[in-house]
JSON list of C-alpha atoms in Angstrom, two decimals:
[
{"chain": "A", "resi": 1, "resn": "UNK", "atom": "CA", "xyz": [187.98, 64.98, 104.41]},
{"chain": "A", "resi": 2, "resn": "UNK", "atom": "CA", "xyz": [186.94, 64.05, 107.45]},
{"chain": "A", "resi": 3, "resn": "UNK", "atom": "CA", "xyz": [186.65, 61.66, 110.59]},
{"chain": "A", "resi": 4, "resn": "UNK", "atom": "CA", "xyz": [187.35, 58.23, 108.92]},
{"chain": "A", "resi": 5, "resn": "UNK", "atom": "CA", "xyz": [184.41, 55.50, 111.65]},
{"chain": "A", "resi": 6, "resn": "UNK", "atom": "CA", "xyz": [182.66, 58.64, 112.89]},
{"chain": "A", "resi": 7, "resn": "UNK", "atom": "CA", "xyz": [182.24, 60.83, 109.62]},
{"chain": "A", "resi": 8, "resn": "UNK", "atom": "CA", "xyz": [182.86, 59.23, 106.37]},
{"chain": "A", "resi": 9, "resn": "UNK", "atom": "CA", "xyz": [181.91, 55.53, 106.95]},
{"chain": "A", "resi": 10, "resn": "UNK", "atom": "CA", "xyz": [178.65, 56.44, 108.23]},
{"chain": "A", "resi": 11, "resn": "UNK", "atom": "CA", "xyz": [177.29, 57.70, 104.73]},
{"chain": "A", "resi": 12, "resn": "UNK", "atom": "CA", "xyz": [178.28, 54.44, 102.90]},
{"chain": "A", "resi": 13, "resn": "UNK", "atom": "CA", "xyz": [176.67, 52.22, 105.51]},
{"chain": "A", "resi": 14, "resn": "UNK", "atom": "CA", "xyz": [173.43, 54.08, 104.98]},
{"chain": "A", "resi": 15, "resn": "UNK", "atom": "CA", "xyz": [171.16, 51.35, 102.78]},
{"chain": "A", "resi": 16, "resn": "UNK", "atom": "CA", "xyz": [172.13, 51.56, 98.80]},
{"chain": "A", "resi": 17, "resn": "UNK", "atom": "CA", "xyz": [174.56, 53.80, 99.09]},
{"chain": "A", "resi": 18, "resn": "UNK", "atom": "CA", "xyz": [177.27, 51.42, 98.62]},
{"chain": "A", "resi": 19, "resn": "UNK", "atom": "CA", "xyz": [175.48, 49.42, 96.06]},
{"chain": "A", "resi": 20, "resn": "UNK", "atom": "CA", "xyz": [174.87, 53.17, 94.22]},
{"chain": "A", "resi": 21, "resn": "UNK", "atom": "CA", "xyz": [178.53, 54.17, 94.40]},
{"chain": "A", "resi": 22, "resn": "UNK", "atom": "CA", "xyz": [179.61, 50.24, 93.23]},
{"chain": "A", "resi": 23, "resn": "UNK", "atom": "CA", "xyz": [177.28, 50.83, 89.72]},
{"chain": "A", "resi": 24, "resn": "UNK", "atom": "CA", "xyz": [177.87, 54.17, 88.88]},
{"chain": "A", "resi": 25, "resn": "UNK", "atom": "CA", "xyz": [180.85, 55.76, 86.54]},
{"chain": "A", "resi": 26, "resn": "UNK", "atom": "CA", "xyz": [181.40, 58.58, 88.49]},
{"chain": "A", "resi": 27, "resn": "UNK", "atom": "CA", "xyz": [185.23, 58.88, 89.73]},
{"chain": "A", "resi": 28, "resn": "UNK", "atom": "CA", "xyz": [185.30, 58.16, 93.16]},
{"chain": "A", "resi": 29, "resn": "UNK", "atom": "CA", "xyz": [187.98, 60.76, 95.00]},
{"chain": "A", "resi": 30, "resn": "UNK", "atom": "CA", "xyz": [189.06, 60.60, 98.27]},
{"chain": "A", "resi": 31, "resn": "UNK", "atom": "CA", "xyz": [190.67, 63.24, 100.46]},
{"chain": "A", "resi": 32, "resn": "UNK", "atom": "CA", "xyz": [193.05, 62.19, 102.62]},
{"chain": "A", "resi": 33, "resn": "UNK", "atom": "CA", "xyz": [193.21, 64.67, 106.37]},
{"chain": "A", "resi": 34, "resn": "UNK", "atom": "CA", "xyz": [196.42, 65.87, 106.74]},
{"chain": "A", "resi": 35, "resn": "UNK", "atom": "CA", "xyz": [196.44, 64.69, 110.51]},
{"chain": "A", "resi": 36, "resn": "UNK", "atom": "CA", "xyz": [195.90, 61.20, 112.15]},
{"chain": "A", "resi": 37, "resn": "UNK", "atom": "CA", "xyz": [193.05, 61.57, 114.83]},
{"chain": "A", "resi": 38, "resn": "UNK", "atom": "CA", "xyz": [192.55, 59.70, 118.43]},
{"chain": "A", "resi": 39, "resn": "UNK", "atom": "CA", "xyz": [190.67, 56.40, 118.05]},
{"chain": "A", "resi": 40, "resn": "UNK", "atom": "CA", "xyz": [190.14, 56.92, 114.00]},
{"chain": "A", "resi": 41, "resn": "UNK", "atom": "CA", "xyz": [193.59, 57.33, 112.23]},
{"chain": "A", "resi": 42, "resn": "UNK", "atom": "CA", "xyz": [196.19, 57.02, 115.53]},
{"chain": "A", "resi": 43, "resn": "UNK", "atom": "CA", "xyz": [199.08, 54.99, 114.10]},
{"chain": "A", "resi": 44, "resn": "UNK", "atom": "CA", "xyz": [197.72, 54.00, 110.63]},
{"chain": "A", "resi": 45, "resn": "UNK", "atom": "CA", "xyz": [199.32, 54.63, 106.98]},
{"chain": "A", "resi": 46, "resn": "UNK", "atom": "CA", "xyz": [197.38, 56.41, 104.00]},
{"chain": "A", "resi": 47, "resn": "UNK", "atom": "CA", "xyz": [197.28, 53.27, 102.64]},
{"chain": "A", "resi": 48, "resn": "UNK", "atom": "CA", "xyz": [195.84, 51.42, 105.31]},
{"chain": "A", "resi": 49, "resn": "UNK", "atom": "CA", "xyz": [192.67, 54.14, 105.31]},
{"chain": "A", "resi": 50, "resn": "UNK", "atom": "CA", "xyz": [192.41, 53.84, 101.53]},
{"chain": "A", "resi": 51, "resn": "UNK", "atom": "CA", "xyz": [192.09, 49.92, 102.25]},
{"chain": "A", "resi": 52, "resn": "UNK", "atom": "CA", "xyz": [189.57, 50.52, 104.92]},
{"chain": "A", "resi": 53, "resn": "UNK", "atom": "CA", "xyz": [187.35, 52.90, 102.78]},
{"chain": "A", "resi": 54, "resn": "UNK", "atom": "CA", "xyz": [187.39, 50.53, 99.53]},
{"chain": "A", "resi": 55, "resn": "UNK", "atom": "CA", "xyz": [187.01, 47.70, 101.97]},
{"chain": "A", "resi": 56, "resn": "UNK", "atom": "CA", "xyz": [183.58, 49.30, 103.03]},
{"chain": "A", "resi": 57, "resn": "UNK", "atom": "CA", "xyz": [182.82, 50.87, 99.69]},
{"chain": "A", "resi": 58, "resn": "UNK", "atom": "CA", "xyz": [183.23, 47.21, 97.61]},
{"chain": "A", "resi": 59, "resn": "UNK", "atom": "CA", "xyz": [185.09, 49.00, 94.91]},
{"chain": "A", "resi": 60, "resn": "UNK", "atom": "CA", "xyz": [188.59, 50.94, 94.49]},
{"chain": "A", "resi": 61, "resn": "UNK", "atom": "CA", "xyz": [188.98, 54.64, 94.50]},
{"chain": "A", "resi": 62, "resn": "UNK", "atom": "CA", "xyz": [189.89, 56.49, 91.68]},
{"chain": "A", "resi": 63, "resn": "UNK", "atom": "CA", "xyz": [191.75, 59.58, 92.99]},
{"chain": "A", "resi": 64, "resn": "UNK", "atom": "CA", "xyz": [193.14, 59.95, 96.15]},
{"chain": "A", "resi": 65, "resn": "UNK", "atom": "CA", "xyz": [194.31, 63.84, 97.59]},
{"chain": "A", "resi": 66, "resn": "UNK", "atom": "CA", "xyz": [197.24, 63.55, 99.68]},
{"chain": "A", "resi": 67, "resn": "UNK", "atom": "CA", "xyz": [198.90, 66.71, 101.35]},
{"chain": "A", "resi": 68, "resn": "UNK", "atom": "CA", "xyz": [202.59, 67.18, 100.88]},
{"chain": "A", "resi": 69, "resn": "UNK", "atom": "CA", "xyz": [202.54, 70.81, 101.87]},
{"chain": "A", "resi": 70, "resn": "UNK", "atom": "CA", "xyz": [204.38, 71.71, 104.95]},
{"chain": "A", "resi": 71, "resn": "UNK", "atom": "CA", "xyz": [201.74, 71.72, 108.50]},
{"chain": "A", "resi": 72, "resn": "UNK", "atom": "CA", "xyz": [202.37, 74.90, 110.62]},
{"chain": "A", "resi": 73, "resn": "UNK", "atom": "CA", "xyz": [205.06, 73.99, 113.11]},
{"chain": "A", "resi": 74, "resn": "UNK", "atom": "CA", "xyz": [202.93, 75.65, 116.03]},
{"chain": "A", "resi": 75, "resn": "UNK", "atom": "CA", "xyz": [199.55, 73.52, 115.33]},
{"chain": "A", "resi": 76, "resn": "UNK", "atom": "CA", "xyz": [201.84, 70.23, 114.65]},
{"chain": "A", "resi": 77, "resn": "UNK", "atom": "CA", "xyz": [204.06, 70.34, 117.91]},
{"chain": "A", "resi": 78, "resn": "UNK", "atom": "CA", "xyz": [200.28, 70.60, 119.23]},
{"chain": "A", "resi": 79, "resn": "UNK", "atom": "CA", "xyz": [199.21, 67.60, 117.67]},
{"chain": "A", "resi": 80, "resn": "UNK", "atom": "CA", "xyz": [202.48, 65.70, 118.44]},
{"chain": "A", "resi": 81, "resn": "UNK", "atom": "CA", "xyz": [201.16, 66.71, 122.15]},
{"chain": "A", "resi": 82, "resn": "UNK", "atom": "CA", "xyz": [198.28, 65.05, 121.88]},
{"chain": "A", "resi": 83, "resn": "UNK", "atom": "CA", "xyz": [199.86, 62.02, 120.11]},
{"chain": "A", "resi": 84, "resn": "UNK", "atom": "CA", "xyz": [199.09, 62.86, 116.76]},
{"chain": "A", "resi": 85, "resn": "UNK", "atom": "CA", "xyz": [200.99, 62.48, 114.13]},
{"chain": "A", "resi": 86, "resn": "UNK", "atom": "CA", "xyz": [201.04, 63.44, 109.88]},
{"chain": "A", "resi": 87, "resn": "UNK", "atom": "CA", "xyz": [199.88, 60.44, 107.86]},
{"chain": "A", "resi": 88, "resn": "UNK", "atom": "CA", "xyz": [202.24, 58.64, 106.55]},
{"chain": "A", "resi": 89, "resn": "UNK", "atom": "CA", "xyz": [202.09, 58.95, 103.14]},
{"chain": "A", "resi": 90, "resn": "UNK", "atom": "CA", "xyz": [202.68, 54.90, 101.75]},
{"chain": "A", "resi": 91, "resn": "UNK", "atom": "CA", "xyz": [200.68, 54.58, 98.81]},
{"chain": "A", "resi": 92, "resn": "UNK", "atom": "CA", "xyz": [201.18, 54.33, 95.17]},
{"chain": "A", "resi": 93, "resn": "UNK", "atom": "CA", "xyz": [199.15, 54.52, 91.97]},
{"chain": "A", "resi": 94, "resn": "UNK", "atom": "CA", "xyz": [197.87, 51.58, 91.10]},
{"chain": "A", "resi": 95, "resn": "UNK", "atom": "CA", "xyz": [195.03, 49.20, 91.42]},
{"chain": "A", "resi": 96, "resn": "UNK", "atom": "CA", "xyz": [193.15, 51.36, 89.27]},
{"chain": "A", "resi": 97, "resn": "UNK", "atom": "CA", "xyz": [193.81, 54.54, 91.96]},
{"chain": "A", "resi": 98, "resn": "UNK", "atom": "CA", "xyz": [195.60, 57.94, 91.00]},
{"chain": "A", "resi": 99, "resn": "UNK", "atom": "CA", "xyz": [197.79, 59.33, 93.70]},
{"chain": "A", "resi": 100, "resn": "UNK", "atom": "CA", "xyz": [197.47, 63.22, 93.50]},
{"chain": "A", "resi": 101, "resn": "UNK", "atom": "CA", "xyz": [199.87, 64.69, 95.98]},
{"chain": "A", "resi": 102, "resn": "UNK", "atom": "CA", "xyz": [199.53, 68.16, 96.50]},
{"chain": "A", "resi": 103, "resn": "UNK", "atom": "CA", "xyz": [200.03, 71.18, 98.85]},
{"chain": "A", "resi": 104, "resn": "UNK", "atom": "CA", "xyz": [196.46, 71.54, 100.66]},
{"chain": "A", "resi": 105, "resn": "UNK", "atom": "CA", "xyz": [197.26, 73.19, 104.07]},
{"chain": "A", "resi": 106, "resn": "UNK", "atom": "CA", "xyz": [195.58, 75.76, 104.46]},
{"chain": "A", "resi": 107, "resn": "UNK", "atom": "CA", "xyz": [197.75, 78.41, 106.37]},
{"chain": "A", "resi": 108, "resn": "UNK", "atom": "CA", "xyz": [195.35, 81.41, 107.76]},
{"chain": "A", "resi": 109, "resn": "UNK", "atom": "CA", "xyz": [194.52, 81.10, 111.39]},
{"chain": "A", "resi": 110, "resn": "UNK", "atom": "CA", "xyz": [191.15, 79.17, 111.96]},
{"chain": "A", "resi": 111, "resn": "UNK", "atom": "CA", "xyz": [188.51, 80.63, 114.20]},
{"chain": "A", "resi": 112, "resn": "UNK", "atom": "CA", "xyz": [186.25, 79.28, 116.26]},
{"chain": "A", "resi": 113, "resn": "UNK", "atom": "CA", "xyz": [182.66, 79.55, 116.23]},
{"chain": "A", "resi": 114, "resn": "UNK", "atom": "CA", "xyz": [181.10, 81.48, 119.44]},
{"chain": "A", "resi": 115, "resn": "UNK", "atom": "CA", "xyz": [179.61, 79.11, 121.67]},
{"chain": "A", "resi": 116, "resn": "UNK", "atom": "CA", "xyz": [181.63, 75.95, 119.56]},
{"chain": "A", "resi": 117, "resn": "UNK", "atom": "CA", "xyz": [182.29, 73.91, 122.67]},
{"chain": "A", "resi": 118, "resn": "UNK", "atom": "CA", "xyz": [184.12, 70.88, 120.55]},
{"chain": "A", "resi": 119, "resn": "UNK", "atom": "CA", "xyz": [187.59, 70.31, 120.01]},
{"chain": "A", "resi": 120, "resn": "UNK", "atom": "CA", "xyz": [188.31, 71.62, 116.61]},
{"chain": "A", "resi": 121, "resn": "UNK", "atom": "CA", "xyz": [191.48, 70.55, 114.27]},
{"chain": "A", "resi": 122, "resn": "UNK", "atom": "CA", "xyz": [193.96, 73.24, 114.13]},
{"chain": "A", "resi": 123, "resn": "UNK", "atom": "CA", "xyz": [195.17, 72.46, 110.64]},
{"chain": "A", "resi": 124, "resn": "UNK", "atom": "CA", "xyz": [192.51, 72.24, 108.03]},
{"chain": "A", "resi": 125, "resn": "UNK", "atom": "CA", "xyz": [192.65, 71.81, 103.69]},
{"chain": "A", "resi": 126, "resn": "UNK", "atom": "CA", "xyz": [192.82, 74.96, 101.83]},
{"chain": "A", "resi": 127, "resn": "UNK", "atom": "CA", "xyz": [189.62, 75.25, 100.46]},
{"chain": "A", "resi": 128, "resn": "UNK", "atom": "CA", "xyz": [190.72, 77.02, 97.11]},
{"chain": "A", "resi": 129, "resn": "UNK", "atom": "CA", "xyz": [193.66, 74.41, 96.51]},
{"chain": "A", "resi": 130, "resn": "UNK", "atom": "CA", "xyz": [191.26, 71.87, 97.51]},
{"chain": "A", "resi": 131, "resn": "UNK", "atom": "CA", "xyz": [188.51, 73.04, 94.76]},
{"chain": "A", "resi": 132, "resn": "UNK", "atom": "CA", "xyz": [191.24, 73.54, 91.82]},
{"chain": "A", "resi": 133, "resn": "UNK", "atom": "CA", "xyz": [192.44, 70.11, 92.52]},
{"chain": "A", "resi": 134, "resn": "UNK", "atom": "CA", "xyz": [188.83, 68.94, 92.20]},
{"chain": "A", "resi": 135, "resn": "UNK", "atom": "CA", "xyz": [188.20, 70.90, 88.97]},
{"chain": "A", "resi": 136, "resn": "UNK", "atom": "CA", "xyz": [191.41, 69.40, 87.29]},
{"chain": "A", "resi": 137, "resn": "UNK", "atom": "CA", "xyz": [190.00, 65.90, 88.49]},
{"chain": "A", "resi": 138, "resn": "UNK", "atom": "CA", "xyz": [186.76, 66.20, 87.38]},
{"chain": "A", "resi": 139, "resn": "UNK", "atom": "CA", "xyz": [188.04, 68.17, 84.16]},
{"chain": "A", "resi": 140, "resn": "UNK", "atom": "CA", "xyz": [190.86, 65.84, 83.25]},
{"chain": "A", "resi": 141, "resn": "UNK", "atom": "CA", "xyz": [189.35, 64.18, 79.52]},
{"chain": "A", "resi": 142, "resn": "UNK", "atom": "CA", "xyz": [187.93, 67.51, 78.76]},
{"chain": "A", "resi": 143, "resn": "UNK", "atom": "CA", "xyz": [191.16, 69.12, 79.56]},
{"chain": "A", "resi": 144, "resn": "UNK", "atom": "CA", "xyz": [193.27, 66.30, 77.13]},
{"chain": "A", "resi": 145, "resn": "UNK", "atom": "CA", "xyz": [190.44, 66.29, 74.83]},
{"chain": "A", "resi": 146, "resn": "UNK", "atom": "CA", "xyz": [191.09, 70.40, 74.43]},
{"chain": "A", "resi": 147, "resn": "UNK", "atom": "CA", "xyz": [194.68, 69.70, 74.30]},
{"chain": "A", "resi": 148, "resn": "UNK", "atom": "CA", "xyz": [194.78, 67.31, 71.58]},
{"chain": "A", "resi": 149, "resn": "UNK", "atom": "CA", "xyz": [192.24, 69.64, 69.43]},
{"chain": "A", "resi": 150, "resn": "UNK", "atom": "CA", "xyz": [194.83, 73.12, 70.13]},
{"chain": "A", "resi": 151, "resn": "UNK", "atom": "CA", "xyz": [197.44, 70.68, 68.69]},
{"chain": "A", "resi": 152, "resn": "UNK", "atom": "CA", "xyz": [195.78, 69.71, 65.71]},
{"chain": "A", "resi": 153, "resn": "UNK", "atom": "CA", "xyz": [194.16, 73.16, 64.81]},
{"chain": "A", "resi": 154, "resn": "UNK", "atom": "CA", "xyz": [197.90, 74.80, 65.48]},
{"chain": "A", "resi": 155, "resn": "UNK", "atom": "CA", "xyz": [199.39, 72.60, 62.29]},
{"chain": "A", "resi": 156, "resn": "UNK", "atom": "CA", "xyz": [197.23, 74.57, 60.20]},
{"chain": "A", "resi": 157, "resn": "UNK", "atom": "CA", "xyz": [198.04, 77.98, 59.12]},
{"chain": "A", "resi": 158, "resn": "UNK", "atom": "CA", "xyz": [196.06, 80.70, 57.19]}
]
């Protein structure tokens, strides 16, 4: 996750990245933030930011993360403040993209660095639900592939 023009973007305009990610076999997985931001997200759907990162990248995503836990009512009435809002979540499996909704909101209080001066998020991604959703992505034909093996083996008795 992170800022869509200021964070993510950046790293695929860098020369051959793009061209890399087009030509390689590696699932492509995108995290969606839980929260629009000012002058990045303000007022667009998940599916419009999935359309602007395979617009950039030249090729679809595989995977992408979408939060359907609950955001702390405190942090979001904060956000709301600010005009922020929860992405709306409009997207659908399909053009060769997995949908993976999940809880990732991370609910322990987030501190601040001593001396951070910047404007941090309030509400961030879980890093342990993040990671396990990762591992079962990354996992997912070794996972069948032990599934389908347990089944066979289990027809067979001593």
């Amino acid at each position: 996750p992170g800022d869509l023009y200021t964070t993510i973007l950046p790293n695929i305009l860098v020369t051959g990245i793009k061209e890399e990610i087009k030509k390689s076999n590696a699932k492509l997985v995108y995290v969606s933030n839980l929260m629009s931001k000012i002058g990045q997200t303000r007022g667009k759907t998940q599916k419009e930011i999935v359309e602007i990162m395979e617009k950039y990248i030249g090729r679809d995503l595989d995977y992408v993360l979408v939060n359907n836990g609950k955001i702390p009512e405190k942090a979001y009435l904060r956000y709301k403040k600010d005009g922020e809002d929860i992405l709306k979540d409009d997207l659908k499996d399909g053009f060769g993209r997995k949908i993976v909704r999940s809880n990732l909101v991370a609910y322990g209080l987030v501190k601040k660095d001593k001396g951070d001066k910047l404007a941090r998020s309030l509400v961030r991604h879980d890093k342990k639900k993040l990671a396990l959703k990762l591992y079962t992505i990354f996992n997912e034909k070794r996972n069948k592939f032990v599934r389908i093996l347990s089944s066979l083996f289990s027809l067979y008795k001593d």
